[in-house]
Amino acid sequence: MRIVIAEDNVLLREGLILLLEDVGHEIVAVVGSGPEIVPTLLEHRPDVAVLDVRLPPGFRDEGLRAAIEARKLIPGQPLLVLSQYVEESYAAELLGQGASGIGYLLKDRVGHIEEFQDALERIAAGGTALDPDVVSQLMSRKDPLDTLSPREREVLGLMAQGLDNPTIATTLFITERSVSKHIGSILAKLNLPPSDSGSRRVRAVLAYLNA
């Protein structure tokens, strides 16, 4: 197989190269930062790409973002994402793009050569390879909306209808202050990151509608 590797850790990167070349694969390109990934994949169109989740320059989710962008530009591009830890949101977001030709493994699995090789082959063939620990945590995830109280669900439902705080207060026969408190609790329970209140309200409503 023709493989692209995106990994900034020199030891792991060289280890991957040696491991993959030793079993007959061709490493067509190696990059060490997030911004390099998509152009490299567009140029080489590999059979599979092995990407670290966290890469320079920010060491946050550059590899994941590149993976998602690559799948948009090259539909079906096989990708194997490696992570140091189980990061449920990353796995869920990647799989949300479609599971065909996608893998998400913890870096510890690379040492299990036969399992790693099998995962690469399955992904290249359009299959899926998920780390058992990732599957376990994804299966145990709860819908964030399950944490909302009945009143908070009512408020969120009215928000989804496009009602403002005064109208919600009138509809539910409560004060606007109570509505504001409920909305604050909703946003916190849905774990929406700090941003302008309008944006957070929209994302809360989207969560409600998706559920």
CSV table of C-alpha atoms in Angstrom, one decimal:
chain,number,residue,atom,x,y,z
A,1,MET,CA,0.0,0.0,0.0
A,2,ARG,CA,1.0,3.6,-0.6
A,3,ILE,CA,0.9,5.4,2.8
A,4,VAL,CA,1.2,9.0,4.0
A,5,ILE,CA,2.2,9.6,7.6
A,6,ALA,CA,1.5,12.7,9.7
A,7,GLU,CA,3.3,12.6,13.0
A,8,ASP,CA,5.5,15.1,14.8
A,9,ASN,CA,7.1,12.7,17.3
A,10,VAL,CA,10.3,11.7,15.6
A,11,LEU,CA,10.7,8.4,17.4
A,12,LEU,CA,7.1,7.3,16.7
A,13,ARG,CA,7.3,8.6,13.1
A,14,GLU,CA,10.6,6.7,12.4
A,15,GLY,CA,9.2,3.6,14.1
A,16,LEU,CA,6.1,3.7,11.9
A,17,ILE,CA,8.2,4.1,8.7
A,18,LEU,CA,10.4,1.1,9.6
A,19,LEU,CA,7.4,-1.0,10.6
A,20,LEU,CA,5.4,-0.3,7.5
A,21,GLU,CA,8.3,-0.5,5.1
A,22,ASP,CA,9.4,-3.8,6.7
A,23,VAL,CA,6.1,-5.4,5.7
A,24,GLY,CA,6.3,-4.1,2.1
A,25,HIS,CA,4.3,-0.9,2.2
A,26,GLU,CA,5.6,2.3,0.4
A,27,ILE,CA,5.7,5.6,2.4
A,28,VAL,CA,5.0,8.2,-0.2
A,29,ALA,CA,5.2,11.2,2.1
A,30,VAL,CA,5.8,12.2,5.7
A,31,VAL,CA,4.7,15.4,7.3
A,32,GLY,CA,4.9,16.9,10.8
A,33,SER,CA,2.2,19.5,11.0
A,34,GLY,CA,-1.5,19.9,10.5
A,35,PRO,CA,-1.4,22.4,7.6
A,36,GLU,CA,0.7,20.0,5.5
A,37,ILE,CA,-1.7,17.2,5.6
A,38,VAL,CA,-4.5,18.1,3.1
A,39,PRO,CA,-2.1,19.4,0.4
A,40,THR,CA,0.0,16.2,0.7
A,41,LEU,CA,-3.1,13.9,0.5
A,42,LEU,CA,-4.3,15.8,-2.5
A,43,GLU,CA,-1.0,15.4,-4.2
A,44,HIS,CA,-0.3,11.7,-3.5
A,45,ARG,CA,-3.8,10.2,-3.1
A,46,PRO,CA,-2.5,7.4,-0.9
A,47,ASP,CA,-4.2,4.1,-0.2
A,48,VAL,CA,-4.3,5.1,3.4
A,49,ALA,CA,-3.1,8.0,5.6
A,50,VAL,CA,-1.9,7.6,9.2
A,51,LEU,CA,-2.5,10.8,11.2
A,52,ASP,CA,-1.8,12.0,14.7
A,53,VAL,CA,-4.7,13.9,16.3
A,54,ARG,CA,-2.6,16.6,17.9
A,55,LEU,CA,0.0,18.2,15.7
A,56,PRO,CA,1.8,21.5,15.4
A,57,PRO,CA,1.3,24.4,15.4
A,58,GLY,CA,-1.4,24.2,18.1
A,59,PHE,CA,-1.1,20.6,19.4
A,60,ARG,CA,-4.9,20.5,19.8
A,61,ASP,CA,-6.9,18.8,17.0
A,62,GLU,CA,-5.0,19.7,13.8
A,63,GLY,CA,-4.8,16.1,12.6
A,64,LEU,CA,-8.5,15.6,13.2
A,65,ARG,CA,-9.5,18.8,11.4
A,66,ALA,CA,-7.2,17.9,8.5
A,67,ALA,CA,-8.8,14.4,8.4
A,68,ILE,CA,-12.3,15.9,8.2
A,69,GLU,CA,-11.3,18.4,5.5
A,70,ALA,CA,-9.5,15.7,3.5
A,71,ARG,CA,-12.7,13.5,3.5
A,72,LYS,CA,-14.6,16.4,2.1
A,73,LEU,CA,-12.1,17.0,-0.7
A,74,ILE,CA,-11.3,13.4,-1.3
A,75,PRO,CA,-14.5,11.4,-0.6
A,76,GLY,CA,-13.7,8.0,0.8
A,77,GLN,CA,-10.0,8.7,1.5
A,78,PRO,CA,-9.0,6.0,3.9
A,79,LEU,CA,-7.7,7.5,7.2
A,80,LEU,CA,-6.2,6.0,10.4
A,81,VAL,CA,-6.2,8.5,13.2
A,82,LEU,CA,-3.8,7.9,16.2
A,83,SER,CA,-4.3,9.4,19.6
A,84,GLN,CA,-2.5,9.2,22.9
A,85,TYR,CA,-5.7,9.0,24.9
A,86,VAL,CA,-9.3,8.2,24.3
A,87,GLU,CA,-10.9,11.4,23.2
A,88,GLU,CA,-14.6,10.7,22.6
A,89,SER,CA,-15.5,14.0,21.0
A,90,TYR,CA,-12.7,13.5,18.4
A,91,ALA,CA,-13.8,10.0,17.6
A,92,ALA,CA,-17.5,10.9,17.4
A,93,GLU,CA,-16.8,13.8,15.1
A,94,LEU,CA,-14.6,11.8,12.8
A,95,LEU,CA,-17.1,9.0,12.6
A,96,GLY,CA,-19.9,11.5,12.0
A,97,GLN,CA,-18.4,12.0,8.6
A,98,GLY,CA,-19.1,8.4,7.7
A,99,ALA,CA,-17.3,5.3,9.1
A,100,SER,CA,-16.3,3.7,5.8
A,101,GLY,CA,-12.5,3.7,5.5
A,102,ILE,CA,-12.0,5.3,9.0
A,103,GLY,CA,-9.9,4.1,11.9
A,104,TYR,CA,-9.3,5.5,15.3
A,105,LEU,CA,-6.6,3.8,17.4
A,106,LEU,CA,-4.7,4.6,20.5
A,107,LYS,CA,-0.9,4.8,19.9
A,108,ASP,CA,-0.3,1.9,22.2
A,109,ARG,CA,-1.9,-0.4,19.6
A,110,VAL,CA,0.9,0.4,17.1
A,111,GLY,CA,3.1,-1.9,19.1
A,112,HIS,CA,0.8,-4.8,18.3
A,113,ILE,CA,2.1,-5.2,14.8
A,114,GLU,CA,-0.3,-7.8,13.5
A,115,GLU,CA,-3.4,-5.9,14.9
A,116,PHE,CA,-2.0,-2.6,13.4
A,117,GLN,CA,-1.4,-4.2,10.1
A,118,ASP,CA,-4.8,-5.7,10.0
A,119,ALA,CA,-6.4,-2.4,10.9
A,120,LEU,CA,-4.6,-0.6,8.0
A,121,GLU,CA,-5.7,-3.3,5.5
A,122,ARG,CA,-9.3,-3.1,6.7
A,123,ILE,CA,-9.3,0.7,6.5
A,124,ALA,CA,-7.7,0.7,3.0
A,125,ALA,CA,-10.4,-1.7,1.9
A,126,GLY,CA,-13.1,0.7,3.1
A,127,GLY,CA,-13.7,-1.0,6.4
A,128,THR,CA,-13.5,0.4,10.0
A,129,ALA,CA,-11.0,-0.1,12.7
A,130,LEU,CA,-11.9,1.3,16.2
A,131,ASP,CA,-9.8,0.9,19.3
A,132,PRO,CA,-11.7,-1.3,21.8
A,133,ASP,CA,-11.3,1.4,24.5
A,134,VAL,CA,-12.8,4.0,22.1
A,135,VAL,CA,-15.8,1.7,21.4
A,136,SER,CA,-16.3,1.1,25.1
A,137,GLN,CA,-16.4,4.8,25.9
A,138,LEU,CA,-18.6,5.7,22.9
A,139,MET,CA,-21.1,3.1,23.8
A,140,SER,CA,-21.3,4.4,27.4
A,141,ARG,CA,-21.8,8.0,26.3
A,142,LYS,CA,-25.1,9.6,27.4
A,143,ASP,CA,-27.1,12.1,25.5
A,144,PRO,CA,-26.3,15.5,27.1
A,145,LEU,CA,-30.0,16.3,26.9
A,146,ASP,CA,-30.7,13.5,29.4
A,147,THR,CA,-29.1,15.7,32.0
A,148,LEU,CA,-31.7,18.5,31.6
A,149,SER,CA,-34.6,18.8,34.0
A,150,PRO,CA,-38.2,18.7,32.7
A,151,ARG,CA,-38.4,22.5,33.0
A,152,GLU,CA,-35.1,23.0,31.2
A,153,ARG,CA,-36.4,20.8,28.4
A,154,GLU,CA,-39.5,23.0,28.2
A,155,VAL,CA,-37.3,26.1,28.0
A,156,LEU,CA,-35.1,24.6,25.4
A,157,GLY,CA,-38.1,23.5,23.4
A,158,LEU,CA,-39.4,27.0,23.3
A,159,MET,CA,-36.0,28.3,22.4
A,160,ALA,CA,-36.1,25.9,19.4
A,161,GLN,CA,-39.3,27.6,18.3
A,162,GLY,CA,-37.5,30.9,18.1
A,163,LEU,CA,-39.1,32.5,21.2
A,164,ASP,CA,-37.2,35.2,23.2
A,165,ASN,CA,-36.8,35.2,26.9
A,166,PRO,CA,-39.9,37.4,27.7
A,167,THR,CA,-42.1,35.3,25.6
A,168,ILE,CA,-40.8,32.1,27.1
A,169,ALA,CA,-41.4,33.6,30.6
A,170,THR,CA,-45.0,34.4,29.7
A,171,THR,CA,-45.6,31.0,28.1
A,172,LEU,CA,-44.4,29.1,31.2
A,173,PHE,CA,-45.8,31.6,33.8
A,174,ILE,CA,-42.3,32.2,35.2
A,175,THR,CA,-40.1,35.3,35.5
A,176,GLU,CA,-37.6,36.4,32.9
A,177,ARG,CA,-34.9,35.9,35.6
A,178,SER,CA,-35.9,32.3,36.0
A,179,VAL,CA,-35.7,31.9,32.2
A,180,SER,CA,-32.2,33.3,32.2
A,181,LYS,CA,-31.2,30.9,35.0
A,182,HIS,CA,-32.6,27.9,33.1
A,183,ILE,CA,-30.9,28.9,29.9
A,184,GLY,CA,-27.6,29.3,31.8
A,185,SER,CA,-28.0,25.9,33.3
A,186,ILE,CA,-28.9,24.4,29.8
A,187,LEU,CA,-25.8,25.8,28.2
A,188,ALA,CA,-23.6,24.6,31.0
A,189,LYS,CA,-25.0,21.0,31.0
A,190,LEU,CA,-24.6,20.9,27.2
A,191,ASN,CA,-21.0,21.8,27.7
A,192,LEU,CA,-21.0,24.6,25.2
A,193,PRO,CA,-17.7,26.5,25.2
A,194,PRO,CA,-17.7,30.2,26.1
A,195,SER,CA,-18.7,32.4,23.2
A,196,ASP,CA,-21.3,35.0,22.5
A,197,SER,CA,-24.7,34.2,24.0
A,198,GLY,CA,-26.5,34.2,20.6
A,199,SER,CA,-24.1,31.5,19.2
A,200,ARG,CA,-24.5,29.4,22.3
A,201,ARG,CA,-28.3,29.6,22.1
A,202,VAL,CA,-28.2,28.5,18.5
A,203,ARG,CA,-26.0,25.5,19.3
A,204,ALA,CA,-28.2,24.5,22.2
A,205,VAL,CA,-31.2,24.6,19.9
A,206,LEU,CA,-29.4,22.5,17.3
A,207,ALA,CA,-28.6,19.9,20.0
A,208,TYR,CA,-32.3,19.8,20.9
A,209,LEU,CA,-33.4,19.4,17.2
A,210,ASN,CA,-30.8,16.7,16.5
A,211,ALA,CA,-32.0,14.7,19.5
